[in-house]
Coordinates of N, CA and C in Angstrom, one line a residue:
Q1328 N 52.0 106.1 134.7 CA 51.4 104.9 135.2 C 50.1 104.7 134.4
V1329 N 49.8 103.4 134.1 CA 48.6 103.1 133.4 C 47.4 103.0 134.4
Q1330 N 46.3 103.6 134.0 CA 45.0 103.5 134.8 C 44.1 102.5 134.1
L1331 N 43.6 101.6 134.8 CA 42.8 100.5 134.2 C 41.3 100.5 134.8
V1332 N 40.4 100.3 133.9 CA 39.0 100.2 134.3 C 38.3 99.0 133.6
E1333 N 37.8 98.0 134.4 CA 37.1 96.9 133.9 C 35.7 97.2 133.7
S1334 N 35.1 96.4 132.8 CA 33.6 96.5 132.5 C 33.1 95.2 131.9
G1335 N 31.8 95.0 131.9 CA 31.3 93.9 131.2 C 30.8 92.8 132.1
G1336 N 31.0 93.0 133.4 CA 30.5 92.0 134.4 C 29.0 92.0 134.5
G1337 N 28.4 91.0 135.2 CA 27.0 91.0 135.4 C 26.6 89.7 135.9
L1338 N 25.2 89.5 135.8 CA 24.6 88.2 136.3 C 24.3 87.4 135.0
V1339 N 24.7 86.1 135.0 CA 24.4 85.3 133.9 C 24.1 83.9 134.4
Q1340 N 23.3 83.1 133.7 CA 23.0 81.8 134.1 C 24.1 80.8 133.7
A1341 N 24.2 79.7 134.4 CA 25.2 78.7 134.1 C 25.1 78.3 132.7
G1342 N 26.2 78.2 132.0 CA 26.3 77.9 130.6 C 26.3 79.1 129.7
G1343 N 26.1 80.3 130.3 CA 26.1 81.5 129.5 C 27.5 82.0 129.3
S1344 N 27.5 83.2 128.7 CA 28.7 83.9 128.3 C 28.8 85.3 128.7
L1345 N 30.0 85.8 128.9 CA 30.2 87.2 129.1 C 31.5 87.6 128.5
R1346 N 31.6 88.9 128.1 CA 32.9 89.4 127.6 C 33.3 90.6 128.5
L1347 N 34.4 90.4 129.2 CA 34.9 91.5 130.0 C 35.9 92.4 129.2
S1348 N 35.9 93.7 129.5 CA 36.8 94.6 128.8 C 37.6 95.3 129.9
C1349 N 38.8 95.7 129.6 CA 39.7 96.4 130.5 C 40.3 97.5 129.6
A1350 N 39.8 98.8 129.9 CA 40.3 99.9 129.2 C 41.4 100.6 129.9
A1351 N 42.4 100.9 129.2 CA 43.6 101.5 129.8 C 43.8 102.9 129.3
S1352 N 44.2 103.8 130.2 CA 44.6 105.1 129.8 C 46.1 105.2 129.5
G1353 N 46.5 106.2 128.8 CA 48.0 106.3 128.5 C 48.4 105.7 127.2
R1354 N 49.5 106.3 126.7 CA 49.9 105.8 125.4 C 50.9 104.7 125.4
T1355 N 51.2 104.2 126.6 CA 52.2 103.1 126.7 C 51.5 101.7 126.9
F1356 N 50.2 101.6 126.7 CA 49.5 100.4 127.0 C 50.2 99.2 126.2
S1357 N 50.5 99.4 125.0 CA 51.1 98.4 124.2 C 52.4 97.8 124.7
S1358 N 53.0 98.5 125.6 CA 54.3 98.1 126.1 C 54.2 97.1 127.3
Y1359 N 52.9 96.9 127.7 CA 52.7 96.1 128.9 C 52.1 94.7 128.6
P1360 N 52.7 93.6 129.0 CA 51.9 92.4 129.1 C 50.8 92.6 130.1
M1361 N 49.7 91.9 129.9 CA 48.5 92.1 130.7 C 48.0 90.7 131.3
G1362 N 47.3 90.9 132.4 CA 46.7 89.7 133.0 C 45.3 89.9 133.5
W1363 N 44.6 88.9 133.6 CA 43.3 88.9 134.3 C 43.4 88.0 135.5
F1364 N 42.9 88.4 136.6 CA 42.8 87.7 137.9 C 41.3 87.7 138.4
R1365 N 41.0 86.9 139.3 CA 39.7 86.9 139.9 C 39.8 86.6 141.4
Q1366 N 38.9 87.1 142.2 CA 38.9 86.8 143.6 C 37.4 86.5 144.0
R1367 N 37.3 85.3 144.6 CA 36.0 84.9 145.1 C 36.0 85.2 146.6
P1368 N 34.7 85.3 147.1 CA 34.6 85.6 148.6 C 35.4 84.7 149.5
G1369 N 36.2 85.2 150.3 CA 36.9 84.4 151.3 C 38.2 83.7 150.7
K1370 N 38.4 84.0 149.4 CA 39.6 83.3 148.7 C 40.6 84.4 148.3
E1371 N 41.8 83.9 148.1 CA 42.9 84.8 147.6 C 42.6 85.1 146.1
R1372 N 43.2 86.1 145.7 CA 43.1 86.5 144.2 C 43.9 85.4 143.4
E1373 N 43.3 85.0 142.4 CA 43.9 83.9 141.6 C 44.1 84.3 140.1
F1374 N 45.1 83.8 139.5 CA 45.4 84.0 138.1 C 44.3 83.4 137.2
V1375 N 43.9 84.1 136.2 CA 43.0 83.6 135.2 C 43.7 83.4 133.8
A1376 N 44.2 84.5 133.3 CA 44.8 84.5 132.0 C 45.8 85.6 131.9
S1377 N 46.7 85.5 130.9 CA 47.7 86.5 130.6 C 47.9 86.6 129.1
I1378 N 48.5 87.7 128.7 CA 48.7 87.9 127.3 C 49.9 88.8 127.1
G1379 N 50.7 88.5 126.1 CA 51.9 89.3 125.8 C 51.6 90.6 125.2
R1380 N 52.6 91.4 125.0 CA 52.4 92.8 124.6 C 51.8 92.9 123.2
R1381 N 52.1 91.9 122.3 CA 51.6 92.0 121.0 C 50.4 91.0 120.8
G1382 N 49.9 90.4 121.9 CA 48.7 89.6 121.8 C 49.0 88.2 121.3
V1383 N 50.3 87.8 121.1 CA 50.6 86.5 120.5 C 50.6 85.4 121.6
N1384 N 51.3 85.7 122.6 CA 51.5 84.7 123.7 C 50.4 84.8 124.7
T1385 N 49.7 83.7 124.9 CA 48.6 83.7 126.0 C 48.8 82.5 126.9
N1386 N 48.3 82.7 128.1 CA 48.5 81.6 129.1 C 47.2 81.6 129.9
Y1387 N 46.8 80.4 130.4 CA 45.5 80.3 131.1 C 45.7 79.4 132.3
A1388 N 44.8 79.7 133.3 CA 44.7 78.8 134.4 C 44.0 77.5 133.9
G1389 N 44.3 76.4 134.5 CA 43.7 75.1 134.1 C 42.2 75.1 134.2
S1390 N 41.7 75.8 135.2 CA 40.3 75.8 135.4 C 39.5 76.6 134.4
V1391 N 40.1 77.4 133.6 CA 39.4 78.2 132.6 C 39.8 77.8 131.1
E1392 N 40.9 77.1 131.0 CA 41.4 76.8 129.6 C 40.4 76.1 128.8
G1393 N 40.2 76.6 127.6 CA 39.2 76.0 126.7 C 37.8 76.7 126.8
R1394 N 37.6 77.5 127.9 CA 36.4 78.2 128.1 C 36.6 79.7 128.0
F1395 N 37.7 80.2 128.4 CA 38.0 81.7 128.4 C 39.1 82.0 127.3
T1396 N 38.9 83.1 126.8 CA 39.9 83.6 125.8 C 40.3 85.0 126.1
I1397 N 41.6 85.3 126.2 CA 42.1 86.6 126.4 C 42.6 87.1 125.1
S1398 N 42.4 88.4 124.9 CA 42.8 89.1 123.7 C 43.0 90.6 124.0
R1399 N 43.7 91.2 123.0 CA 43.9 92.7 123.3 C 43.8 93.4 121.9
D1400 N 43.5 94.7 122.0 CA 43.5 95.6 120.9 C 44.3 96.8 121.3
N1401 N 45.6 96.8 120.9 CA 46.4 97.9 121.3 C 46.0 99.3 120.7
A1402 N 45.3 99.2 119.6 CA 44.8 100.5 119.0 C 43.7 101.1 119.8
K1403 N 43.0 100.3 120.6 CA 41.9 100.7 121.5 C 42.4 100.7 122.9
N1404 N 43.6 100.4 123.2 CA 44.1 100.4 124.6 C 43.2 99.5 125.5
T1405 N 42.8 98.3 125.0 CA 41.9 97.5 125.7 C 42.3 96.0 125.6
V1406 N 42.1 95.3 126.7 CA 42.3 93.9 126.8 C 40.9 93.3 127.1
Y1407 N 40.7 92.1 126.6 CA 39.4 91.5 126.7 C 39.5 90.1 127.4
L1408 N 38.4 89.7 128.0 CA 38.3 88.3 128.4 C 37.0 87.7 128.0
Q1409 N 37.0 86.9 127.0 CA 35.7 86.3 126.5 C 35.6 85.0 127.4
M1410 N 34.4 84.9 128.0 CA 34.1 83.8 128.9 C 32.9 83.0 128.4
V1411 N 33.0 81.7 128.1 CA 31.9 80.9 127.7 C 31.7 79.8 128.6
T1412 N 30.5 79.1 128.5 CA 30.2 78.0 129.4 C 30.5 78.3 130.9
L1413 N 30.0 79.4 131.3 CA 30.3 79.9 132.7 C 29.6 79.0 133.7
Q1414 N 30.3 78.8 134.8 CA 29.8 77.9 135.9 C 29.7 78.8 137.2
P1415 N 28.9 78.3 138.1 CA 28.8 79.1 139.4 C 30.1 79.3 140.0
E1416 N 31.1 78.4 139.9 CA 32.4 78.6 140.5 C 33.2 79.7 139.8
D1417 N 32.7 80.2 138.7 CA 33.4 81.3 138.1 C 33.0 82.6 138.7
S1418 N 32.0 82.6 139.5 CA 31.5 83.9 140.2 C 32.7 84.5 141.0
A1419 N 32.9 85.7 140.7 CA 34.1 86.4 141.4 C 34.1 87.8 140.9
V1420 N 35.0 88.6 141.6 CA 35.3 89.9 141.1 C 36.5 89.7 140.2
Y1421 N 36.5 90.2 139.0 CA 37.5 90.0 138.0 C 38.3 91.3 137.8
Y1422 N 39.6 91.2 137.8 CA 40.5 92.3 137.8 C 41.5 92.1 136.6
C1423 N 41.8 93.3 135.9 CA 42.9 93.2 135.0 C 44.1 94.0 135.6
A1424 N 45.3 93.7 135.1 CA 46.5 94.3 135.7 C 47.6 94.3 134.7
T1425 N 48.5 95.2 134.8 CA 49.7 95.2 134.0 C 50.8 94.4 134.6
S1426 N 51.5 93.6 133.8 CA 52.6 92.8 134.3 C 53.9 93.5 134.4
L1427 N 54.6 93.2 135.4 CA 56.0 93.6 135.6 C 57.0 92.7 134.8
L1428 N 56.5 91.5 134.5 CA 57.4 90.5 133.8 C 57.0 90.3 132.4
D1429 N 58.0 90.0 131.6 CA 57.7 89.7 130.2 C 58.5 88.5 129.8
P1430 N 57.9 87.3 129.6 CA 56.5 87.1 129.5 C 55.8 87.2 130.9
P1431 N 54.5 87.5 130.9 CA 53.8 87.6 132.2 C 53.7 86.3 133.0
G1432 N 53.7 86.4 134.3 CA 53.6 85.3 135.1 C 52.2 85.1 135.7
R1433 N 52.1 84.2 136.7 CA 50.8 83.8 137.3 C 50.7 84.3 138.8
I1434 N 51.7 85.0 139.3 CA 51.7 85.5 140.6 C 51.2 86.9 140.7
S1435 N 50.3 87.3 141.5 CA 49.7 88.6 141.6 C 50.7 89.7 141.9
T1436 N 51.7 89.3 142.7 CA 52.7 90.3 143.1 C 53.6 90.7 141.9
S1437 N 53.6 90.0 140.8 CA 54.3 90.4 139.6 C 53.6 91.3 138.7
Y1438 N 52.5 91.8 139.2 CA 51.6 92.7 138.5 C 51.6 94.1 139.2
A1439 N 51.5 95.1 138.5 CA 51.7 96.5 139.1 C 50.3 97.2 139.2
S1440 N 49.9 97.8 138.1 CA 48.6 98.6 138.1 C 47.4 97.6 138.0
W1441 N 46.4 97.9 138.8 CA 45.2 97.1 138.9 C 44.0 98.0 138.7
G1442 N 43.0 97.4 138.0 CA 41.7 98.1 138.0 C 40.9 97.9 139.2
P1443 N 39.7 98.5 139.4 CA 38.9 98.3 140.5 C 38.1 97.0 140.5
G1444 N 38.0 96.4 139.4 CA 37.4 95.1 139.3 C 35.9 95.2 138.8
T1445 N 35.4 94.1 138.3 CA 34.0 94.0 137.8 C 33.5 92.7 138.3
Q1446 N 32.2 92.7 138.8 CA 31.6 91.5 139.4 C 31.0 90.6 138.4
V1447 N 31.3 89.4 138.4 CA 30.7 88.3 137.6 C 29.9 87.4 138.5
T1448 N 28.7 87.2 138.3 CA 27.9 86.3 139.1 C 27.2 85.3 138.2
V1449 N 27.4 84.0 138.4 CA 26.8 82.9 137.6 C 25.9 82.2 138.5
S1450 N 24.6 82.2 138.1 CA 23.6 81.5 138.8 C 23.4 80.0 138.3
S1451 N 23.1 79.1 139.2 CA 22.9 77.7 138.8 C 21.5 77.4 138.4

């Protein structure tokens, strides 16, 4: 089973940028499609972005498309989420996860291993 750890979260002003990283243990990372989700206080966990095993196929939630970019480096066992033009409504705990489906979907129950999450706070 893959173990995941997110990093790169923090406090940023509106309009700013952050890059999240998700480091995976294990030699099978490249066999997993991956996804990023986020959860805001009092809200359900929501899909943000996904990426195929080879990093070619990506998919985004409408609320982040054009502002967020998902990528991966299989040699480093890492998936990234570059976020620009951040807004206060992007404030959430961000999680990465391995997908059970290929291509990956948008439903959290179709994902298996999850990291502990990293907090992103965007001030207005």
